[in-house]
Coordinates of C-alpha atoms and ligand atoms in Angstrom, one line a residue:
M1 CA -44.4 -42.8 28.9
K2 CA -42.6 -40.2 29.6
S3 CA -40.3 -41.0 32.5
I4 CA -39.7 -44.0 29.8
L5 CA -38.2 -41.0 27.3
I6 CA -36.6 -39.3 30.3
I7 CA -34.9 -42.0 31.0
F8 CA -34.0 -42.9 27.4
A9 CA -32.6 -39.1 26.9
C10 CA -30.7 -39.6 29.8
L11 CA -29.0 -42.5 28.7
I12 CA -28.7 -41.1 25.9
G13 CA -26.7 -38.1 26.7
N14 CA -24.8 -40.5 29.3
V15 CA -23.1 -42.0 26.2
A16 CA -22.6 -39.1 24.2
L17 CA -20.7 -37.7 27.4
A18 CA -18.6 -41.0 27.9
Q19 CA -17.4 -40.2 24.2
D20 CA -16.6 -36.6 25.0
E21 CA -14.4 -38.0 27.4
N22 CA -12.6 -40.2 24.7
L23 CA -11.7 -37.4 22.6
P24 CA -8.9 -34.9 23.3
K25 CA -9.4 -32.1 25.0
P26 CA -10.0 -29.1 23.1
E27 CA -7.7 -26.8 25.5
L28 CA -5.0 -29.0 23.8
T29 CA -5.0 -27.1 20.9
E30 CA -4.9 -24.1 22.3
V31 CA -1.9 -21.4 21.4
W32 CA -1.6 -18.4 23.9
E33 CA 2.1 -17.5 22.7
P34 CA 3.5 -15.4 21.1
V35 CA 0.8 -12.6 21.5
P36 CA 0.8 -10.7 18.0
K37 CA 1.9 -6.9 18.4
I38 CA -1.2 -4.5 18.8
V39 CA -0.9 -2.6 15.5
T40 CA -3.2 0.7 15.6
P41 CA -4.5 0.6 12.1
A42 CA -5.6 4.2 10.2
E43 CA -9.2 5.7 10.5
K44 CA -9.1 5.8 6.8
P45 CA -8.7 2.5 4.7
G46 CA -5.1 2.5 2.6
D47 CA -3.8 5.5 5.2
P48 CA -0.5 4.3 7.2
P49 CA -1.1 1.8 10.2
S50 CA 0.9 2.5 13.7
D51 CA 3.4 0.3 12.4
A52 CA 4.6 1.5 8.8
V53 CA 7.4 2.7 7.6
V54 CA 5.6 6.2 6.2
L55 CA 7.7 6.6 2.7
F56 CA 5.4 10.1 1.4
N57 CA 2.6 11.4 3.3
G58 CA 2.5 14.4 1.6
K59 CA 4.8 17.2 2.9
N60 CA 8.2 16.7 1.6
L61 CA 10.5 13.9 -0.2
D62 CA 13.2 13.3 2.5
A63 CA 12.8 9.4 2.1
W64 CA 14.1 9.3 -1.4
V65 CA 16.8 10.4 -3.6
S66 CA 17.4 10.5 -7.2
P67 CA 19.8 7.9 -8.1
K68 CA 22.0 10.0 -10.8
D69 CA 22.9 12.3 -7.4
P70 CA 21.9 10.1 -4.3
S71 CA 24.2 12.7 -2.1
G72 CA 21.2 15.7 -3.0
P73 CA 17.0 15.6 -2.4
A74 CA 15.0 13.2 -5.1
K75 CA 14.7 15.9 -8.5
W76 CA 10.9 15.1 -8.8
T77 CA 8.5 18.0 -8.2
L78 CA 6.5 18.1 -5.2
A79 CA 3.5 20.3 -4.9
D80 CA -0.6 20.0 -3.4
G81 CA 0.9 17.1 -1.1
V82 CA 1.5 15.8 -4.7
I83 CA 4.9 13.6 -6.0
T84 CA 4.7 15.0 -10.0
V85 CA 7.4 12.8 -12.1
K86 CA 9.8 15.2 -13.5
K87 CA 10.6 13.8 -16.8
G88 CA 14.3 13.7 -17.6
T89 CA 15.5 13.7 -14.2
G90 CA 15.2 10.0 -13.7
P91 CA 14.3 7.6 -11.6
I92 CA 13.3 7.8 -7.5
R93 CA 14.3 5.5 -4.9
T94 CA 14.4 5.2 -1.0
R95 CA 16.8 6.0 1.0
Q96 CA 16.4 2.8 2.8
S97 CA 16.4 -0.7 2.0
F98 CA 14.0 -3.3 2.6
M99 CA 13.6 -7.1 2.5
D100 CA 10.2 -8.2 3.0
Y101 CA 7.3 -5.9 3.2
Q102 CA 3.6 -5.1 2.8
F103 CA 3.5 -2.0 0.7
H104 CA 1.2 0.8 -0.4
L105 CA 0.8 3.4 -2.8
E106 CA -1.5 5.6 -5.0
Y107 CA -0.9 7.1 -8.6
R108 CA -2.9 8.6 -10.8
I109 CA -2.6 9.4 -14.9
P110 CA -3.3 12.8 -15.9
S111 CA -7.1 13.0 -16.9
H112 CA -5.8 14.6 -20.4
I113 CA -3.0 11.6 -20.9
T114 CA -1.9 11.5 -24.3
G115 CA -0.4 8.5 -26.5
S116 CA -0.9 4.9 -26.6
G117 CA 0.2 1.9 -25.6
Q118 CA 3.6 1.5 -23.6
A119 CA 3.7 5.8 -24.2
R120 CA 0.4 6.5 -21.9
G121 CA 1.4 7.5 -18.5
N122 CA 3.8 4.7 -18.0
S123 CA 5.9 4.4 -14.8
G124 CA 6.4 1.3 -12.5
I125 CA 7.7 0.6 -8.7
F126 CA 10.6 -1.6 -8.9
F127 CA 11.0 -3.5 -5.8
A128 CA 14.9 -4.1 -4.5
A129 CA 16.3 -1.6 -6.6
T130 CA 19.6 -2.3 -5.7
G131 CA 21.5 -1.8 -9.2
D132 CA 21.7 1.6 -11.3
G133 CA 18.7 3.0 -13.0
D134 CA 15.3 0.9 -13.8
S135 CA 17.2 -1.9 -11.6
G136 CA 15.3 -4.4 -9.6
Y137 CA 11.4 -6.0 -9.9
E138 CA 9.0 -3.9 -11.8
L139 CA 5.3 -3.7 -11.1
Q140 CA 3.8 -1.8 -14.1
V141 CA 2.1 1.2 -13.5
L142 CA 0.2 2.3 -17.1
D143 CA -2.5 3.9 -18.1
G144 CA -4.7 0.8 -18.5
Y145 CA -8.2 2.1 -18.9
N146 CA -8.7 2.3 -22.4
N147 CA -5.0 1.3 -23.8
K148 CA -4.1 -1.9 -25.9
T149 CA -0.6 -2.5 -25.2
Y150 CA 1.2 -6.4 -24.3
V151 CA -0.7 -8.0 -21.5
N152 CA 2.0 -9.0 -19.9
G153 CA 3.0 -5.3 -20.0
Q154 CA -0.3 -3.4 -18.8
V155 CA -0.8 -2.0 -15.9
G156 CA -0.9 -4.9 -13.0
S157 CA 1.7 -6.9 -14.7
I158 CA 5.0 -7.8 -13.5
Y159 CA 6.6 -6.9 -16.7
K160 CA 7.3 -9.1 -19.9
Q161 CA 6.8 -11.8 -17.0
H162 CA 3.3 -11.9 -15.3
I163 CA 0.0 -11.1 -17.1
P164 CA -2.4 -9.4 -14.3
L165 CA -5.6 -11.4 -13.3
A166 CA -7.7 -8.4 -14.1
N167 CA -7.8 -4.9 -15.5
A168 CA -9.0 -2.5 -12.5
S169 CA -8.1 0.5 -14.0
R170 CA -10.2 3.7 -12.8
K171 CA -10.4 6.3 -15.2
P172 CA -7.3 8.9 -16.4
G173 CA -7.7 11.7 -13.1
E174 CA -9.1 9.3 -10.5
W175 CA -6.3 7.9 -7.8
Q176 CA -5.6 4.6 -8.1
T177 CA -4.3 2.6 -5.5
Y178 CA -1.6 -0.2 -5.0
D179 CA -1.3 -3.0 -2.5
V180 CA 1.1 -5.4 -2.5
I181 CA 3.2 -8.3 -0.6
W182 CA 6.5 -8.2 -1.6
T183 CA 9.2 -11.1 -0.6
A184 CA 12.8 -11.0 -1.3
P185 CA 14.5 -13.0 -3.4
R186 CA 17.8 -15.6 -1.1
F187 CA 20.9 -16.3 -2.3
N188 CA 23.5 -19.3 -1.4
D189 CA 26.9 -18.0 -0.3
D190 CA 27.5 -18.7 -4.3
G191 CA 25.5 -16.4 -5.6
S192 CA 22.9 -19.3 -6.6
L193 CA 19.6 -18.6 -6.2
K194 CA 18.0 -20.4 -2.9
S195 CA 14.3 -19.0 -3.1
P196 CA 13.1 -16.7 -6.0
A197 CA 11.4 -13.3 -5.1
R198 CA 7.2 -13.7 -4.8
I199 CA 4.5 -11.0 -4.8
T200 CA 1.0 -10.3 -4.5
A201 CA -0.6 -7.3 -5.7
F202 CA -4.3 -5.7 -5.7
H203 CA -4.8 -3.0 -7.8
N204 CA -7.6 -1.0 -6.5
G205 CA -8.5 -3.6 -4.0
V206 CA -8.9 -6.6 -6.9
L207 CA -6.4 -9.2 -6.8
V208 CA -3.8 -9.0 -9.5
Q209 CA -1.1 -11.2 -9.0
N210 CA -1.4 -13.8 -6.2
N211 CA 1.7 -14.9 -4.7
V212 CA 3.3 -15.3 -8.3
E213 CA 7.1 -16.2 -8.6
I214 CA 9.4 -14.0 -10.0
K215 CA 11.6 -14.7 -12.8
G216 CA 15.1 -12.5 -12.3
A217 CA 15.1 -8.5 -12.4
T218 CA 12.9 -7.0 -15.0
T219 CA 14.2 -6.7 -18.5
Y220 CA 13.1 -5.3 -21.4
R221 CA 14.8 -7.3 -24.2
G222 CA 15.5 -11.0 -23.7
N223 CA 15.2 -13.3 -20.3
P224 CA 15.5 -12.1 -17.0
T225 CA 18.1 -13.6 -14.8
Y226 CA 18.8 -13.2 -10.9
K227 CA 21.9 -11.3 -10.0
K228 CA 22.4 -11.9 -5.7
H229 CA 21.7 -9.0 -3.5
G230 CA 20.3 -8.3 -0.1
P231 CA 18.0 -6.0 1.1
G232 CA 17.0 -3.0 -1.6
P233 CA 15.3 0.2 -2.1
I234 CA 12.1 0.4 -3.8
L235 CA 12.5 2.9 -6.8
L236 CA 9.7 4.8 -8.9
Q237 CA 10.7 4.8 -12.7
D238 CA 10.6 8.4 -14.8
H239 CA 10.1 6.0 -18.3
G240 CA 10.8 8.9 -20.7
D241 CA 7.8 8.2 -23.1
P242 CA 6.6 11.6 -24.1
S243 CA 3.5 11.6 -22.6
E244 CA 1.9 13.9 -19.0
P245 CA 3.9 12.6 -16.2
I246 CA 2.1 10.8 -13.7
S247 CA 1.5 11.6 -9.8
Y248 CA 2.2 9.2 -6.8
R249 CA 0.9 10.1 -3.1
N250 CA 0.4 8.4 0.4
I251 CA 3.3 6.0 0.0
W252 CA 4.4 3.6 2.5
L253 CA 5.6 0.2 4.0
R254 CA 5.1 -2.6 6.9
E255 CA 8.2 -4.6 7.3
I256 CA 7.6 -8.5 7.3
K257 CA 10.1 -9.5 10.1
Ligands
LIG301 MG1 6.9 0.9 -16.4

């Protein structure tokens, strides 16, 4: 009986082997090149990895200018390793321009924040800020912990275009993170839109924008439209509302080539 079972098992095995030989070799679907470059991750999550362009590391504002006077230093306050909006001086933007990238930033709404709605810790990150003032495409920064406002203008929104998928706000006084994947719009030679900008954003590690299509440059009134541009700087907004100014730290990006 035992020998019959062994013969039977061998027969089954041979059939399986014969079947395997008729299948494509697994090696045919292995890809060995190009080998991805080595990037050393940061020791602490949220800190810049080895190939990042560091835009602010707590030491100086060298990577930033005030668009009102781009020849001089950025006019916001740097103290204790943190940048704080200096109300009335206008926005700041990066000296360098970028196309597509992974972006990280941390912000803090003051613990004693006052005001309500859009007048409570309002700032914003504008991608591809190629024009004057608050130009570009805004990912809203605003106190969202206990602050009712229109949902396409709350923190995590693409201002007046996309409601965030969640409200992951921390309490005022706590540091909060944004991690973003930005794909710039592309234009045809005649100025028409070839492909819209796209954005994915995580707020405090929670997905709030999932590869959404941007409808055009951010506008307070009316509908957004596109106007041809190339690579652009990143701009941080001085909103002008009377609430206490907010702070930023640990800002970096990784260009996507
Ligand atoms: Mg804003």
